[in-house]
Structure formats: structure tokens, C-alpha cells
GROMACS .gro file of C-alpha atoms in nm:
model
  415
    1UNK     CA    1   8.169  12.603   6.151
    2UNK     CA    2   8.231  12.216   6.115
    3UNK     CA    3   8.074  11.994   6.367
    4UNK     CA    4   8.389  11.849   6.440
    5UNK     CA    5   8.484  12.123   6.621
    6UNK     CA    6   8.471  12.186   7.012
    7UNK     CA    7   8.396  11.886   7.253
    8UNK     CA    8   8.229  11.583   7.223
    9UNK     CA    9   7.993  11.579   7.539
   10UNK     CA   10   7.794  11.224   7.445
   11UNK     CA   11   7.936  10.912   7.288
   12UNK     CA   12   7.657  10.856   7.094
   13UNK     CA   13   7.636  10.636   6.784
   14UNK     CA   14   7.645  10.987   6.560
   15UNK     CA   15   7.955  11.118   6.800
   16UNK     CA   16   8.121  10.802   6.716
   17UNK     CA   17   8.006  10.791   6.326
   18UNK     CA   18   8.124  11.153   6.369
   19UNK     CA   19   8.500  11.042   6.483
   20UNK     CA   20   8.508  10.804   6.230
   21UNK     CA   21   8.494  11.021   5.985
   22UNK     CA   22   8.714  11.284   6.156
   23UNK     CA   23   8.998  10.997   6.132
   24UNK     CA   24   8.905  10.879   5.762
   25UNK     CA   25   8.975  11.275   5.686
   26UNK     CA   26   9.311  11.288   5.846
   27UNK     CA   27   9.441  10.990   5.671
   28UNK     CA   28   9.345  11.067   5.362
   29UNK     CA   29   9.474  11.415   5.443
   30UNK     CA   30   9.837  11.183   5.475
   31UNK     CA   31   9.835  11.180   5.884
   32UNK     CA   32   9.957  10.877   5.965
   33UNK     CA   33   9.800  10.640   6.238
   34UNK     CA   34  10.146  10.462   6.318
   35UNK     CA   35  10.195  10.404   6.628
   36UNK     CA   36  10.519  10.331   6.852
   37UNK     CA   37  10.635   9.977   6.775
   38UNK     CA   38  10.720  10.010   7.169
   39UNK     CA   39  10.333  10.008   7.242
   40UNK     CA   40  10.225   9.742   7.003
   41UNK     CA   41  10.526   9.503   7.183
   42UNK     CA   42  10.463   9.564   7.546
   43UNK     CA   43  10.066   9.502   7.473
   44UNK     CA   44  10.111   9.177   7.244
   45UNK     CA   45  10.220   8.962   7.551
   46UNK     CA   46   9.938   9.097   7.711
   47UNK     CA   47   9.691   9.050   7.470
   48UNK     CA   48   9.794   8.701   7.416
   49UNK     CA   49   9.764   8.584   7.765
   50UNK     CA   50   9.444   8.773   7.797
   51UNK     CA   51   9.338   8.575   7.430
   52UNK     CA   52   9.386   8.239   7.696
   53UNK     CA   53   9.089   8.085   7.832
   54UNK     CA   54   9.074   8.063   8.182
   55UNK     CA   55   9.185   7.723   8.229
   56UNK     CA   56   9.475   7.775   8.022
   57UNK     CA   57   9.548   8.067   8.206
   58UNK     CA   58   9.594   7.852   8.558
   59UNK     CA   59   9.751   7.596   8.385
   60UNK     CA   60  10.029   7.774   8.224
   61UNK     CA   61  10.028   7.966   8.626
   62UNK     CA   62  10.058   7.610   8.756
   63UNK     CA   63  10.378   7.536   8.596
   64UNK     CA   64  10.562   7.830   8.645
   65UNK     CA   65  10.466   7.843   9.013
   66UNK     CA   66  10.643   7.495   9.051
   67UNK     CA   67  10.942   7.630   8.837
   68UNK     CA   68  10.915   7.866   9.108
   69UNK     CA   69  10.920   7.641   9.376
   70UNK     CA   70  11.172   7.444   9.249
   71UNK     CA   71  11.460   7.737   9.174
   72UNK     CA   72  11.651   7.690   9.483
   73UNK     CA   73  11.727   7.321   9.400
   74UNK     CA   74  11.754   7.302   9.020
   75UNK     CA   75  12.000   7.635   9.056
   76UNK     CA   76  12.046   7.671   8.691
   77UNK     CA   77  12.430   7.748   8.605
   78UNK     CA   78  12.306   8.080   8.364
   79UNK     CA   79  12.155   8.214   8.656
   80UNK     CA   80  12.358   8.091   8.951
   81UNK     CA   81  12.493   8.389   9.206
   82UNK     CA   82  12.772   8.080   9.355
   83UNK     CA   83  13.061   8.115   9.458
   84UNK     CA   84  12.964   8.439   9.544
   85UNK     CA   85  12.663   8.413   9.745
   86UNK     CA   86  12.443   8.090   9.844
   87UNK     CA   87  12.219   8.078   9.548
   88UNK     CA   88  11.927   7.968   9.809
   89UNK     CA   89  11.985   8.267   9.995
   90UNK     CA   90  12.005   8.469   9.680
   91UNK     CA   91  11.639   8.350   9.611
   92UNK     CA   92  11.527   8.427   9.959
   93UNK     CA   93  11.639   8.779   9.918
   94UNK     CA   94  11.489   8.802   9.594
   95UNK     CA   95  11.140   8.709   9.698
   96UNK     CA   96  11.168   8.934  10.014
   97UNK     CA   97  11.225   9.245   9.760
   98UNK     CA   98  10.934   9.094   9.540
   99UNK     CA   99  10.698   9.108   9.820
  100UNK     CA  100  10.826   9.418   9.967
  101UNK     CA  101  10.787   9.533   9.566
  102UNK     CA  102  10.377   9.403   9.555
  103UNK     CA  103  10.338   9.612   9.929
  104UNK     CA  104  10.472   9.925   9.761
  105UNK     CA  105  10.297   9.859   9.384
  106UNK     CA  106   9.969   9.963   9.619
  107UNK     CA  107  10.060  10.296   9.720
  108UNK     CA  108  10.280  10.388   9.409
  109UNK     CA  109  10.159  10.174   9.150
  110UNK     CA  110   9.780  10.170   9.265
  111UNK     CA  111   9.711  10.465   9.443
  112UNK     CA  112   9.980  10.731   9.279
  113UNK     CA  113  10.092  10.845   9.636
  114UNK     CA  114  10.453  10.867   9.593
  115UNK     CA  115  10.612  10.748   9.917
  116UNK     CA  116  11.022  10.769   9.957
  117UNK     CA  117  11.003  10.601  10.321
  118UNK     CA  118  10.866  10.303  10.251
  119UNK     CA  119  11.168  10.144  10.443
  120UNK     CA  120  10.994  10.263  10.780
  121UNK     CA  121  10.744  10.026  10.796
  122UNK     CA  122  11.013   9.749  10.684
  123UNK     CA  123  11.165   9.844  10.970
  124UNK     CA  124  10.891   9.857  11.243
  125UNK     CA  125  10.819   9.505  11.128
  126UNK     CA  126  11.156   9.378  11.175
  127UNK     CA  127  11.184   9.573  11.520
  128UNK     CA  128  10.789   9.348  11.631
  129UNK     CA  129  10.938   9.022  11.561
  130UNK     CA  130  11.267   9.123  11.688
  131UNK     CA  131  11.118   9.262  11.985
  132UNK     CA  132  10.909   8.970  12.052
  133UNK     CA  133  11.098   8.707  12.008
  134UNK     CA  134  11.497   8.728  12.105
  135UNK     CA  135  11.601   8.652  12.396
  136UNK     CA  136  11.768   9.014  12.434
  137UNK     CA  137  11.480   9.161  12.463
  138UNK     CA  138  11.293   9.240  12.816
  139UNK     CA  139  10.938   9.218  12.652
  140UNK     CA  140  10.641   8.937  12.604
  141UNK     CA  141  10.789   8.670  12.363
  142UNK     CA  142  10.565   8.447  12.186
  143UNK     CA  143  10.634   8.215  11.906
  144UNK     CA  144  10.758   8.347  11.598
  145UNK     CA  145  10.488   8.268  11.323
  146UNK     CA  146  10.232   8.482  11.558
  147UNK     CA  147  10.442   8.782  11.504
  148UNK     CA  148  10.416   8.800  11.128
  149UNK     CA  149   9.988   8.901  11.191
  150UNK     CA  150  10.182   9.118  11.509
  151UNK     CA  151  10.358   9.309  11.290
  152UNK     CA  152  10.123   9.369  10.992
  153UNK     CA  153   9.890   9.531  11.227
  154UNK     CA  154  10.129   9.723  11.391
  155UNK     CA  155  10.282   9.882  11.064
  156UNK     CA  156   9.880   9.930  10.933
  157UNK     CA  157   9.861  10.146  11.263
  158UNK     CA  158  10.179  10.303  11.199
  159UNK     CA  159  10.050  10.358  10.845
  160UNK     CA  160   9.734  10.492  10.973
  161UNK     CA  161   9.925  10.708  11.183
  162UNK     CA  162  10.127  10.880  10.904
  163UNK     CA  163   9.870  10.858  10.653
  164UNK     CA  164   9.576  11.069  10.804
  165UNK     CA  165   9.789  11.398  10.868
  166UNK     CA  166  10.005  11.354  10.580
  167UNK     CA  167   9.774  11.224  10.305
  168UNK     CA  168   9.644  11.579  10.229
  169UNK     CA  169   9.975  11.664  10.081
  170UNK     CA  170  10.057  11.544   9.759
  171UNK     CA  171  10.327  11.512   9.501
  172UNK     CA  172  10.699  11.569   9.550
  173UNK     CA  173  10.582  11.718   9.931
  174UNK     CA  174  10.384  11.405   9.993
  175UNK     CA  175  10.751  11.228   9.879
  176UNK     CA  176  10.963  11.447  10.126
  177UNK     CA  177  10.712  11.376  10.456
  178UNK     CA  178  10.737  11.020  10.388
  179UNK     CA  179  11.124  11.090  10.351
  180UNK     CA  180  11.134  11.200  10.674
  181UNK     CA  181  10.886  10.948  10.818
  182UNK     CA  182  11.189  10.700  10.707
  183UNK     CA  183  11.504  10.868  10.895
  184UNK     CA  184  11.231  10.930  11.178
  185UNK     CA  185  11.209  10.561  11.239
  186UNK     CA  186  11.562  10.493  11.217
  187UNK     CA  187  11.692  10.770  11.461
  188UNK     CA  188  11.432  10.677  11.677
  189UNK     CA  189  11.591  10.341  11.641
  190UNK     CA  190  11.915  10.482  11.768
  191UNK     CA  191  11.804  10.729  12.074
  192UNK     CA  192  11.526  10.487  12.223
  193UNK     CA  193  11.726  10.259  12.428
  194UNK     CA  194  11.481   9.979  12.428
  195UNK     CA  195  11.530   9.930  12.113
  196UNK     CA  196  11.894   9.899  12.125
  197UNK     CA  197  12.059  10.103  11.843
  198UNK     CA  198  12.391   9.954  11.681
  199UNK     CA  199  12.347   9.715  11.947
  200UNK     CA  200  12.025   9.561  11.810
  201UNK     CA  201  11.882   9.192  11.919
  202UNK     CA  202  12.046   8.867  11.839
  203UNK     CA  203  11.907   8.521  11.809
  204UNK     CA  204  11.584   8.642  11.679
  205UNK     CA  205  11.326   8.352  11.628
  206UNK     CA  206  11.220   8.166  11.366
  207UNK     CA  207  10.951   7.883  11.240
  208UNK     CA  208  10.937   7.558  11.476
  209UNK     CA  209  11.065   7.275  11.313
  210UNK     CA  210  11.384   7.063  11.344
  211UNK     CA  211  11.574   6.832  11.042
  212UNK     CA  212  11.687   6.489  11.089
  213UNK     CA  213  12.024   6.599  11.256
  214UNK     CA  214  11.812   6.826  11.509
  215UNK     CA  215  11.912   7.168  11.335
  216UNK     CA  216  11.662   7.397  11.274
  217UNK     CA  217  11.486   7.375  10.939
  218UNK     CA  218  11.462   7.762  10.906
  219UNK     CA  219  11.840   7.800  11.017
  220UNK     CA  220  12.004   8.099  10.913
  221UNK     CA  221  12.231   7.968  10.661
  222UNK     CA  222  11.950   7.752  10.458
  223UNK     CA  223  11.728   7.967  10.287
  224UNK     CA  224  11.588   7.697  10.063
  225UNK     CA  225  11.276   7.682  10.358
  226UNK     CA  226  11.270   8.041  10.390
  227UNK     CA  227  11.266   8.056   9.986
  228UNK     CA  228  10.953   7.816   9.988
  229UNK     CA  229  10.788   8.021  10.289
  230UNK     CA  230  10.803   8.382  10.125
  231UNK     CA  231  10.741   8.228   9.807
  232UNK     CA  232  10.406   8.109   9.936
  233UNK     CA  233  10.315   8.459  10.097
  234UNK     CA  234  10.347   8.620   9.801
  235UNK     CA  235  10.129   8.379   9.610
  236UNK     CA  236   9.896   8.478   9.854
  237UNK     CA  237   9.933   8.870   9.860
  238UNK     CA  238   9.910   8.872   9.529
  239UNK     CA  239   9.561   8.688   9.483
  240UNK     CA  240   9.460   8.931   9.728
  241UNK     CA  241   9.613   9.228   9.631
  242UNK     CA  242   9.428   9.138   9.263
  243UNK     CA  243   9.087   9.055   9.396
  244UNK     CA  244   9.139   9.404   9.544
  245UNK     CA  245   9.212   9.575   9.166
  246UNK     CA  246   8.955   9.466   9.063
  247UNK     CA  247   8.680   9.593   9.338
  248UNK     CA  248   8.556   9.914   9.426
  249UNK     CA  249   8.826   9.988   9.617
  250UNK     CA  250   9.114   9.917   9.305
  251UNK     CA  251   8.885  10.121   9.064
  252UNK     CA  252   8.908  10.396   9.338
  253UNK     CA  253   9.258  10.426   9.375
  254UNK     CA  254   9.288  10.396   8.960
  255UNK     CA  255   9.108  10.702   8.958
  256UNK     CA  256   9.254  10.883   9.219
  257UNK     CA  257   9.619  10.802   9.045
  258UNK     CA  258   9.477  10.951   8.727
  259UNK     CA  259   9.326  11.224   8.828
  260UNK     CA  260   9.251  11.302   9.234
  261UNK     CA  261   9.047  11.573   9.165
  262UNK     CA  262   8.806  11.429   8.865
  263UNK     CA  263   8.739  11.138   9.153
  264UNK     CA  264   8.656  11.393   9.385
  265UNK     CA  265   8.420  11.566   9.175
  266UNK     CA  266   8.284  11.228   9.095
  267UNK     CA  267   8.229  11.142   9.449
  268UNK     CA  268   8.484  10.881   9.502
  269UNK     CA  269   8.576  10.967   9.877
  270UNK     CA  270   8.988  11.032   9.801
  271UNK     CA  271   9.118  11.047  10.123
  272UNK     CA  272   8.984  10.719  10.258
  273UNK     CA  273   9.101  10.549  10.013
  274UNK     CA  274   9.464  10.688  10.019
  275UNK     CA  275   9.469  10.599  10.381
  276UNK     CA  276   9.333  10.224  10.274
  277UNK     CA  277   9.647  10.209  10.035
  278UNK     CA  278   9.895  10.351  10.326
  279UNK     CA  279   9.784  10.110  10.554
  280UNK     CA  280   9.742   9.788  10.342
  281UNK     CA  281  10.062   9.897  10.172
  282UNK     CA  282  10.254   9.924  10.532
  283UNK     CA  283  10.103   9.600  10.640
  284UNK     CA  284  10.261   9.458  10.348
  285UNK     CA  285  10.576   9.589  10.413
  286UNK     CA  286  10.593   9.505  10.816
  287UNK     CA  287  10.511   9.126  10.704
  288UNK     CA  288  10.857   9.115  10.488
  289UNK     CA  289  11.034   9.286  10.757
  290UNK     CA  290  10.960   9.019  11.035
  291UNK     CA  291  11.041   8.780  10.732
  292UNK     CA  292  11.393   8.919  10.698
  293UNK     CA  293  11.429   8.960  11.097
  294UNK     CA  294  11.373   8.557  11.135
  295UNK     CA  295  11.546   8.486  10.839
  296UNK     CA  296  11.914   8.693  10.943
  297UNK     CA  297  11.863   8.618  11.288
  298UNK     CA  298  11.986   8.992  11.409
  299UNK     CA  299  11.815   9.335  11.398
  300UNK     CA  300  11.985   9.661  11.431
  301UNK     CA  301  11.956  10.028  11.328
  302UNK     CA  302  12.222   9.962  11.031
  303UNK     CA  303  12.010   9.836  10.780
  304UNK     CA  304  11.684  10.062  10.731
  305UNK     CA  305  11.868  10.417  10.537
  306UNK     CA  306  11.731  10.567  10.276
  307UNK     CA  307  11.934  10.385  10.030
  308UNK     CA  308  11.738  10.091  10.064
  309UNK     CA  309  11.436  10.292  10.034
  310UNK     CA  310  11.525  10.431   9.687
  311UNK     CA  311  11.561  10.028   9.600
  312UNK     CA  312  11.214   9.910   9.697
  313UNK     CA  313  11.075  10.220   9.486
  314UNK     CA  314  11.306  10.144   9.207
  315UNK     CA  315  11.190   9.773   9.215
  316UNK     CA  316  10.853   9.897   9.181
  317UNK     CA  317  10.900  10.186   8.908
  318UNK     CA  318  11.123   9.949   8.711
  319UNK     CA  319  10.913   9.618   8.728
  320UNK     CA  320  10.633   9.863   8.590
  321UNK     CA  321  10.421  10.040   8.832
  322UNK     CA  322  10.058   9.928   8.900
  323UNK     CA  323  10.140   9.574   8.760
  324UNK     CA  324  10.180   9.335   9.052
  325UNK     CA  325  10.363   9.072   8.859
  326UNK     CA  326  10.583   9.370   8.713
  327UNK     CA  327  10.631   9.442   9.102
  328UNK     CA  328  10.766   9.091   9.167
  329UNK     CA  329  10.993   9.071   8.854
  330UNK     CA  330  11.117   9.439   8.934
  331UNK     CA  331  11.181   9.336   9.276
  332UNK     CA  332  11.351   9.015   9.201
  333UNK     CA  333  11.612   9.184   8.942
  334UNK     CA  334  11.694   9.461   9.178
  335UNK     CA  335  11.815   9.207   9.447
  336UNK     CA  336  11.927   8.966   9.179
  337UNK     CA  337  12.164   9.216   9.012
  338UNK     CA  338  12.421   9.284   9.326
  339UNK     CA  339  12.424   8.953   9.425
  340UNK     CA  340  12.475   8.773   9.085
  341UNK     CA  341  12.751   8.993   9.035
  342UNK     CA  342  12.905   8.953   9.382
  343UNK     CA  343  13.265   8.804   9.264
  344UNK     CA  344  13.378   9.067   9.137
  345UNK     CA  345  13.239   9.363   9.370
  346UNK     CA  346  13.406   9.677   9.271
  347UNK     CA  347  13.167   9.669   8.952
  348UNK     CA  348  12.865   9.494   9.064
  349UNK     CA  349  12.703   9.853   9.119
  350UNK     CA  350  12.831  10.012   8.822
  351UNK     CA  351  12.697   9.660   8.611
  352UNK     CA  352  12.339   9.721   8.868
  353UNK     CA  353  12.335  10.123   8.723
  354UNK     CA  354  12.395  10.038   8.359
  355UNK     CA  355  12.126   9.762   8.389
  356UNK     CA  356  11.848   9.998   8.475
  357UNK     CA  357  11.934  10.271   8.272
  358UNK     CA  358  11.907  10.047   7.969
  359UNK     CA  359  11.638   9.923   8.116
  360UNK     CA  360  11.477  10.255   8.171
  361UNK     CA  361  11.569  10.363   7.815
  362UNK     CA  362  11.411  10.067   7.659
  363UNK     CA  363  11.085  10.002   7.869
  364UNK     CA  364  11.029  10.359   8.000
  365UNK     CA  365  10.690  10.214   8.195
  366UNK     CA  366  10.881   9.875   8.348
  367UNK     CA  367  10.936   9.536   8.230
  368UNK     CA  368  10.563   9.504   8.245
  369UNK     CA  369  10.339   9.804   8.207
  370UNK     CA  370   9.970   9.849   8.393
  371UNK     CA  371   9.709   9.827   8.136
  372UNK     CA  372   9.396   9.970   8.208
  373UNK     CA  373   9.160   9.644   8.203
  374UNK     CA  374   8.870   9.854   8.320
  375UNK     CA  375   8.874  10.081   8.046
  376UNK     CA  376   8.907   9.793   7.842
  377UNK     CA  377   8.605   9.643   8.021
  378UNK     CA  378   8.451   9.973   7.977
  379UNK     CA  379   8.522  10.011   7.599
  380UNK     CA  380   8.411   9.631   7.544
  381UNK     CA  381   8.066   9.715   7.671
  382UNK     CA  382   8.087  10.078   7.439
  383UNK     CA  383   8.094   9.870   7.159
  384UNK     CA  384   7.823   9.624   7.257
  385UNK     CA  385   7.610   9.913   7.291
  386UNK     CA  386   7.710  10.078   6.999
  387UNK     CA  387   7.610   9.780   6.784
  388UNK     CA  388   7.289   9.719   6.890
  389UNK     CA  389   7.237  10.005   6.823
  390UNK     CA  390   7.343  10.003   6.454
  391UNK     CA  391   7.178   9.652   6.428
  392UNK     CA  392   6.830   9.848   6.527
  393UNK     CA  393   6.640   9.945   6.211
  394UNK     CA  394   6.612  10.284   6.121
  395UNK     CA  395   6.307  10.494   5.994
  396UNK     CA  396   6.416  10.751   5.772
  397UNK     CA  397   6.106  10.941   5.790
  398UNK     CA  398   6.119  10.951   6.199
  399UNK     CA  399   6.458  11.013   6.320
  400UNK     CA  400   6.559  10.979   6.651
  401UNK     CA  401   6.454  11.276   6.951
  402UNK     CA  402   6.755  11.346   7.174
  403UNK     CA  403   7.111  11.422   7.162
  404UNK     CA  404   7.169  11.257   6.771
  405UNK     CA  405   6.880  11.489   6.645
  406UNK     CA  406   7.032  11.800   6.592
  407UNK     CA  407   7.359  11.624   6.480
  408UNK     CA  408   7.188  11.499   6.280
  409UNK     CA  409   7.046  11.734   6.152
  410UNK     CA  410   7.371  11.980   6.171
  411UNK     CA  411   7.573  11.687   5.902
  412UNK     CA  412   7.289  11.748   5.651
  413UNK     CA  413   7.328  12.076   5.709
  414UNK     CA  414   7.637  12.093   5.641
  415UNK     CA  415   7.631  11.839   5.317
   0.00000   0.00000   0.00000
């Protein structure tokens, strides 16, 4: 029997020496080591930028956050959605989607929990700030940048709520229950009469501040101000959302997508962290629904159906799932799409379906694929390790107790 037979329980130096030569075998036996030209493209970006020192890194972040900033205004004619929509508005809607996108990257992308309602807790933050600030409403009102923290703790509880009974389940009946969750919300919408159905609430609030002529900067029909404001939100989310990647808690939910019950076994505590994701996830999500309330001025039960739903996850799944900037690019296209193609309307949907099945065809993981950075991490140390220890000298006449002993021995054997 060869030793390269059965499982490798140790990645020792001799396991490794041993693969080595397992793979010199097969090639000269004419197996070829190609690999998908696919691969080798999607991970050449990302080996470049990670090739970038740091500083180069936040420069080169620098400039396109102030290309960023700057959209609205320079409103390039290639990319322009006018006459057919207000390209500032356009922009608007394409950072809410990209933030809505990052919110759902955690439970999806992160955290593998396949949820199908994320629209519910878009909703229930619309419904706070609506609730809480137009003048329809019977409730407490306070000022309108005090509901945005209002509402991301109410969706975390709502997300708290539905994640501790739920999170048990998982898979396609994990996808149904948070389905439901989603036409829960909504019909409750309908039948609750404080919350006024079709009716809805009008004049919603939005951010103090007045212009020169005394009209509201954050009016409803400039969105260059409401651009700049979810613009900045996401800048933040996202530094936070990839300090958390990178903790405990990141490397947690990485497992737990890969394998739930490997983490298990390993001790990671699954089910608190699958509740962490549901709940920072929904906070996420309640934060760009009060954006949208302030923003449109009018909430009703109209625009939360599951339709919408099935966009944020397709922002996510098609931006590349578990990469937060694939998130915001995903989200961005999927509202950019319709509205680019607004003029003539009878084929903007058909031109948005083609445009993600060839996207889907060509980049099967998303624009930008997840890499695994900790296994890269992981694999970088490996090979530290590895050649110390074939820097060490070696007596031939005293070789090494433990694990490479009888391998050792077993390849002379076998010579």
C-alpha cells in the first residue's frame, strides 16, 4: 500500500514533502494543473491591490471616494439616467440599495443564513421615522436625524425577535420563514390601523437645514444632499462592517457559512452568532429605510412586496456575496439598471434580466468574489513554519520522534 493513500491527519513538513511529490507524479503522469482562466482573472485584481502598501491602498481609496462624492454634479453623459430620471436622485437610490446591499452581505454573504424577507426590516424602519416624525401621525415626534439610531434599534429587536425562534432552521426552510416574516410585516401594515395602510403618512421629516431661498436643503426633489448623506453612512458601515470580518465574530460567521456543523464541533457557539448577523444585518436595513422615508417624504404599505425583496438579495448575490464592496457595486447596478433605462420603459426590465443573466453566466460568484483572507493568513503562516523548519539542520543519524518518524520511515520502506 502507498503512503499516499487514505488521509492526511498532520501537515507536517513530510505530509507536505509527501504532496509534493503526489503532484510531481500526476503531472508527469500528463494531469494537467490548468486552472480556469475565470479564477486566475477574478483573483489578479485582488492580488494586485492586496500587492499595495498600505498607504497606497488609502490613497488610491481617497480618490475614488471624492469621485464618489462628486457623481451627482459632474453627471457624466455615458452614465447619465436624464431625461428620464433626475440623475441626483438616480444616485440617491443607488446608494440606498448599496447600503441596504452591505446590511444583507452580513446575513447572506457573511453568515450563509439565506433570508428572502429582508424587505421587513426595510420596512419597520421606514414605518419609525414615519411614525415619528409626520405630522399624520398621533405619536411622540422628535427630530428626524434621532430616528435613524430609533429605528436601527428597533429593527435589531425585531431581528432579535425573528432570529431566536427561527435561527434553528436552516436552508431553503430558513428562506421560506423569513418569506413569510416579509408579507407578515406588510399585512400587518394594512390591518393595523395606526399604521395607516394605502393611506400611509405624508410630509415625513427630514434633516434641519434651509438654502439661501429658505427651501429645505434635504427637499424631496434634490437628492444631491441626500446622495452626500447616504454616501457618508455607508463609508461608515462599511469600516465597521470590515473591522467586524476581520474579528472573532467575522471568522465565526465564515465558519458557520462553510460548514455549521464543523464550527459546532469546534466550539464556535453557532446560534449566537447567527442571531448577531440577524440583528446587525436588520439594523442595517431599518437605517436605509428611515433614509428612504425622509428622502420620498410618504410611507405606505405599497412599497415593501416581495419583489423588492428578491432585488436586495439579487444585489447582494450578484455584487458577489461576502464581499462588501461587491455588495455596494451589486447594489448600485441593480438600481442603476431600471432607472438608466427609464425612456424607453417597456424594455428597461427585459434590458435589467438580460444584464444579470450575462452577468451570472460570466461571473457565476458576482462582480467581485469573497476571498478567503484568513485562509490566506492562515496558509502565509503554514509556510513560515514550514521553512524554518527546512532551514533547521538535519541529523541523519537521529531522525526526528513524532508524527514524521514512521513516515519516515514508511518512504524508505517503500524505496
Amino acid at each position: 500500500m502507498s503512503m499516499t493513500d487514505g488521509p492526511t491527519p498532520l501537515q507536517t513538513a513530510a505530509a507536505q514533502q509527501a504532496a509534493e511529490e503526489r503532484e510531481a507524479s500526476e503531472k508527469a503522469a500528463g494531469k494537467s494543473d490548468h486552472r480556469p482562466s475565470g479564477k486566475r482573472t477574478t483573483g489578479y485584481l485582488s492580488d494586485r491591490w492586496h500587492a499595495l502598501s498600505r498607504q497606497q491602498q488609502w490613497a488610491f481609496l481617497v480618490v475614488v471616494v471624492v469621485l464618489a462624492y462628486l457623481l451627482p454634479l459632474l453627471n457624466p453623459p455615458i452614465i447619465t439616467t436624464e431625461p428620464g430620471n433626475n440623475f441626483a436622485l438616480a444616485c440617491f437610490d443607488m446608494a440606498r440599495f448599496a447600503l441596504i446591499a452591505v446590511g444583507l452581505n452580513v446575513v447572506v454573504g457573511y453568515a450563509g443564513l439565506l433570508d428572502l424577507g429582508y424587505v421587513a426590516f426595510f420596512a419597520v424602519g421606514s414605518y419609525v421615522a414615519a411614525m415619528l416624525t409626520s405630522p399624520d401621525s398621533p405619536y411622540l415626534h422628535i427630530p428626524y436625524l434621532w430616528t435613524l439610531p430609533v429605528a436601527m434599534a428597533v429593527t435589531m429587536f425585531f431581528g432579535v425577535m425573528l432570529g431566536v425562534p427561527t435561527l434553528r432552521l436552516r436552508g431553503d426552510y430558513l428562506a421560506i420563514v423569513t418569506l413569510g416574516f416579509g408579507e407578515i410585516i406588510r399585512i400587518l401594515a394594512t390591518i393595523i390601523p395606526a399604521m395607516k395602510g394605502q393611506v400611509g403618512f405624508q410630509n415625513v421629516g427630514h434633516p434641519p437645514g434651509d438654502g439661501a431661498d429658505g427651501t429645505p436643503i434635504f427637499s424631496n426633489s434634490n437628492g444631491v444632499p441626500w446622495y452626500w448623506l447616504t454616501l457618508t453612512i455607508i463609508i461608515i458601515v462599511t469600516l465597521l462592517v470590515g473591522n467586524l470580518e476581520r474579528s472573532r465574530v467575522g471568522r465565526a460567521w465564515i465558519a458557520i457559512r462553510e460548514d455549521e456543523d464543523a464550527a459546532e464541533i469546534m466550539g464556535v457557539p453557532t446560534f449566537k452568532y447567527k442571531v448577531w448577523a440577524f440583528a446587525i444585518g436588520a439594523a442595517v436595513g431599518g437605517l436605509s429605510g428611515a433614509l428612504f422615508a425622509g428622502q420620498v417624504g410618504f410611507v405606505n404599505n405599497q412599497k415593501f412586496d416581495v419583489t423588492t425583496s428578491i432585488l436586495f438579495l439579487a444585489a447582494v448575490v450578484l455584487g458577489g456575496a461576502g464581499n462588501k464592496v461587491g455588495a455596494i457595486l451589486g447594489g448600485a447596478l441593480v438600481s442603476y439598471i431600471p432607472l438608466r433605462f427609464t425612456a424607453i420603459a417597456e424594455y428597461k426590465y427585459l434590458i435589467f434580466g438580460i444584464a444579470l443573466v450575462l452577468i451570472m453566466i460570466f461571473r457565476s460568484q458576482g462582480l467581485l468574489p469573497a476571498r478567503q483572507r484568513l485562509l490566506a493568513y492562515g496558509r502565509t503562516a503554514l509556510n513560515k513554519v514550514t521553512s524554518r523548519e527546512g532551514s533547521a539542520p538535519k541529523d541523519k543519524h537521529n531522525p526526528p520522534a513524532g508524527p514524521e518518524a514512521p513516515v519516515a520511515g514508511q518512504r524508505g520502506a517503500e524505496a
